[in-house]
Short mmCIF file of C-alpha atoms in Angstrom, two decimals:
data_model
loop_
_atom_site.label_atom_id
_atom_site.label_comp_id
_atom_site.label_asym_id
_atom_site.label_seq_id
_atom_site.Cartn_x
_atom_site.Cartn_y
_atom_site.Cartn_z
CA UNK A 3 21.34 8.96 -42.65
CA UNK A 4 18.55 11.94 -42.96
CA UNK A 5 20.03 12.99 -46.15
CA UNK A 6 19.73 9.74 -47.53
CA UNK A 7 16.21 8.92 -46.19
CA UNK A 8 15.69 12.18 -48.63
CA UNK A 9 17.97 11.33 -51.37
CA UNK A 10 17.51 7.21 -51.65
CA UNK A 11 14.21 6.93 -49.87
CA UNK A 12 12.39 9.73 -51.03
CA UNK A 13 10.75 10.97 -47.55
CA UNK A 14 10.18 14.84 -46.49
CA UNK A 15 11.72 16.63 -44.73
CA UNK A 16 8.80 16.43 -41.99
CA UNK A 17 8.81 12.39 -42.77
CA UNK A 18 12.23 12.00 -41.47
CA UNK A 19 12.58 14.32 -38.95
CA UNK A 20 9.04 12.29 -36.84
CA UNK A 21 11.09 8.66 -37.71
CA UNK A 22 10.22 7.05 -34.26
CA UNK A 23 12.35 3.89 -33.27
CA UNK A 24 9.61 2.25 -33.48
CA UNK A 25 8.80 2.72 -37.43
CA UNK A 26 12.24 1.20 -38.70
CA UNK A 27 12.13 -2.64 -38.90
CA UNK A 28 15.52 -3.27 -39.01
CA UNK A 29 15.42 -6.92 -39.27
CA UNK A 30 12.58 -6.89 -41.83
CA UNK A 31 14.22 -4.27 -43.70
CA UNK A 32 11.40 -2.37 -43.93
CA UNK A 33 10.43 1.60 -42.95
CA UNK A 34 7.13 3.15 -42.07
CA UNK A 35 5.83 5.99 -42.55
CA UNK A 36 2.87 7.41 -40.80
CA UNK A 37 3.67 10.54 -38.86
CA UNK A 38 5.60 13.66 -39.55
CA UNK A 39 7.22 16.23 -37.39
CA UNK A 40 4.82 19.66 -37.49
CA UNK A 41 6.72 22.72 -37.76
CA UNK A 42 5.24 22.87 -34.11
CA UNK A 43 7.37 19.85 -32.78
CA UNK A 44 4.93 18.10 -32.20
CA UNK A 45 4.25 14.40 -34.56
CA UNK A 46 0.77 14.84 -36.71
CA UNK A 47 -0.53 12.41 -39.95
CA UNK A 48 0.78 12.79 -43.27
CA UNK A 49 -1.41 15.39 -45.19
CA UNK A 50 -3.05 12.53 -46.94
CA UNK A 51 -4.04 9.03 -47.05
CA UNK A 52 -1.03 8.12 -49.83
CA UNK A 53 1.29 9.96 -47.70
CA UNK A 54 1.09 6.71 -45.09
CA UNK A 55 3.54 3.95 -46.36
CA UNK A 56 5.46 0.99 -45.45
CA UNK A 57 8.01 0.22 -47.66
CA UNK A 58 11.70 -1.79 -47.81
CA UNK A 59 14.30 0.12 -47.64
CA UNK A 60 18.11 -0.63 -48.65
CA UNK A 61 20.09 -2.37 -46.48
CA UNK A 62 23.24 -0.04 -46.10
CA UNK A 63 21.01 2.60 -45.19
CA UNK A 64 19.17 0.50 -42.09
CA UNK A 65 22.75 -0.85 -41.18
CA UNK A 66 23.16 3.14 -41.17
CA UNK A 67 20.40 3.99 -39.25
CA UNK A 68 21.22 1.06 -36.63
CA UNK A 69 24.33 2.52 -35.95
CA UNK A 70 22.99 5.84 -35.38
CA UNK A 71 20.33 4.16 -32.69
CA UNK A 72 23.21 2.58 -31.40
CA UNK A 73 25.74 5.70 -30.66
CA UNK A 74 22.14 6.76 -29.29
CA UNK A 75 21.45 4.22 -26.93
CA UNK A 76 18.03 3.88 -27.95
CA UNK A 77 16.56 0.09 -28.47
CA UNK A 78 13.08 -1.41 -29.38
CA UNK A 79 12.13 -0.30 -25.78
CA UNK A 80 12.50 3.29 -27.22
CA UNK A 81 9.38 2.60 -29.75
CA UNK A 82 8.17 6.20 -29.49
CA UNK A 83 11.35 8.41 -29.23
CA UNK A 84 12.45 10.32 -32.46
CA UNK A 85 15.26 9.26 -34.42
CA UNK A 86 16.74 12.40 -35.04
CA UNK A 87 16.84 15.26 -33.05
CA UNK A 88 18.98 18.69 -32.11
CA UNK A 89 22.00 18.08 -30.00
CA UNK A 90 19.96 18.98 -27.01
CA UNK A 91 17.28 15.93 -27.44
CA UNK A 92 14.95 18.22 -28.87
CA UNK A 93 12.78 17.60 -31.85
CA UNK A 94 14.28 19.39 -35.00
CA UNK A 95 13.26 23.08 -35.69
CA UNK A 96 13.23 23.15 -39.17
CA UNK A 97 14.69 26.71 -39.50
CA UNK A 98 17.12 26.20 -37.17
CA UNK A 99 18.37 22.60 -39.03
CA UNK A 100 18.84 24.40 -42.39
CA UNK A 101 20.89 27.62 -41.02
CA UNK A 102 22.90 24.99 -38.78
CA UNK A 103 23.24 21.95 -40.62
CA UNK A 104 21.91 21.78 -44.24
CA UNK A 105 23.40 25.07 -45.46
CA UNK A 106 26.99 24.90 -44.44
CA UNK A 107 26.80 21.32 -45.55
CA UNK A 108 25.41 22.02 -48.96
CA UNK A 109 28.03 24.95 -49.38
CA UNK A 110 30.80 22.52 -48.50
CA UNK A 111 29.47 19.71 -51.33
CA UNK A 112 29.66 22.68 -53.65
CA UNK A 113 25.85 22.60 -53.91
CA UNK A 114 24.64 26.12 -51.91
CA UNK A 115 20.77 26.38 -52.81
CA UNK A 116 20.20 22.90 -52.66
CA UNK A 117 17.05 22.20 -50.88
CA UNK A 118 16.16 19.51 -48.86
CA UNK A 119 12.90 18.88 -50.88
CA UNK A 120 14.72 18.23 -53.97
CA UNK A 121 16.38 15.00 -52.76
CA UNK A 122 12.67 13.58 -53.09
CA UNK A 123 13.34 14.47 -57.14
CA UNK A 124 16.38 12.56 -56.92
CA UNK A 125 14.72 9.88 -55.51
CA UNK A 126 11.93 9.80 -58.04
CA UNK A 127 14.40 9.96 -60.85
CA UNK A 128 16.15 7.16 -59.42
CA UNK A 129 13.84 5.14 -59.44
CA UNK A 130 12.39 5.76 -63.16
CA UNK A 131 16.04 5.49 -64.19
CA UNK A 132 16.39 1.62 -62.56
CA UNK A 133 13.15 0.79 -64.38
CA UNK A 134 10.82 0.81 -60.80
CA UNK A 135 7.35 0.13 -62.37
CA UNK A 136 5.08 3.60 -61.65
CA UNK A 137 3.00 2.33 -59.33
CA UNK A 138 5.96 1.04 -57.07
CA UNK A 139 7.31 4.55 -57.25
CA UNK A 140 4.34 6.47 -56.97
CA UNK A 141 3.60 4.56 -53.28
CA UNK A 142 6.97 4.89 -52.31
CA UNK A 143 7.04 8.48 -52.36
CA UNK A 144 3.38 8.53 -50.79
CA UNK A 145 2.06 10.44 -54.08
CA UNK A 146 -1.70 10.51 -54.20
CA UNK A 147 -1.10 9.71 -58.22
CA UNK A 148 1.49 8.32 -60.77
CA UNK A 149 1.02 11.75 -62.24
CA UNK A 150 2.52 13.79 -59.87
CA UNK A 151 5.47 11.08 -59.50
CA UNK A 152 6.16 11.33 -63.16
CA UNK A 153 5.15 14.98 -63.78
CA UNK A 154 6.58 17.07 -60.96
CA UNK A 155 9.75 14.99 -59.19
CA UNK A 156 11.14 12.61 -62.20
CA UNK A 157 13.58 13.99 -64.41
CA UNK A 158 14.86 13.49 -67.92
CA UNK A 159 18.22 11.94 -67.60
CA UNK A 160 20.79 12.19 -69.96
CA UNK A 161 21.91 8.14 -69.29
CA UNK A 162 17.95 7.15 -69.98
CA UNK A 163 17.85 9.36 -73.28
CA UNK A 164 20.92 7.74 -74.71
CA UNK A 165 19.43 4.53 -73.65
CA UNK A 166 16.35 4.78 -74.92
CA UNK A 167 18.32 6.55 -78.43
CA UNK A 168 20.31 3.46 -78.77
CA UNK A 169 17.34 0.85 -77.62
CA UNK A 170 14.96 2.70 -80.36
CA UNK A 171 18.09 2.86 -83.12
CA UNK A 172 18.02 -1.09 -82.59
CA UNK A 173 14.65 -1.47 -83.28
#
């Protein structure tokens, strides 16, 4: 599930790693985001007013993250406890979560180098690609403008270009 609050969703790294219980609405199918995990452990504000979101999120993914609470143990009454953490309880050390976990996972998908960061390009690409309206997209990711969304994260896809080759050929 924190791969794909990267990959589908779009969050940082620091986004998913200070998910509190309390932010996933798991009946309303809805996530916020308004707090991130400091490379200090401790939870802090987004770096900027976009960066603080509320926004649906699939429903495979919740019905993923409510099975994760559950093998957890951890209810509504849990509001404030982190959603992820080391296998001690601990928040997640950064460092210590790509050595341990991202890196051997990435070499085993065949994708060594991969950084966590660039699942939020996925995700922005994504969602051009399904034809999300910019401004839908730009919130989403908690960009402070549809520039950066479309400029830095989308990219070109070579499914869009053919559709857009045969959709301009028609015309």
């Amino acid at each position: 599930p924190f791969m794909w609050l990267g990959a589908v969703v779009g969050l940082r790294w620091a986004e998913a790693a200070g998910l509190t219980v309390d932010r996933l609405d798991i009946l309303g199918g809805r996530l916020t985001v308004d707090r991130q995990l400091a490379r200090s452990g401790v939870l802090e504000a987004p770096k900027s007013s976009a960066g603080v979101r509320t926004f649906a999120c699939p429903a495979w993914l919740l019905n993923e993250l409510a099975a994760l609470l559950a093998r957890r143990a951890l209810t509504a009454a849990n509001g404030d406890l982190l959603v992820f953490v080391s296998p001690d309880g601990a928040p997640l050390a950064y460092t210590n979560w790509r050595r341990r976990v991202w890196a051997p996972a990435c070499e085993q998908a065949g994708l060594a180098g991969l950084r966590f960061h660039d699942l939020r390009s996925l995700a922005a690409t994504a969602l051009v690609a399904v034809g999300t309206d910019v401004k839908t997209a730009q919130t989403r990711l908690g960009h402070s403008s549809s520039r950066m969304t479309l400029d830095i994260y989308a990219r070109v896809t070579t499914e869009a270009d053919q559709v857009a080759a045969d959709k301009v050929g028609a015309f």
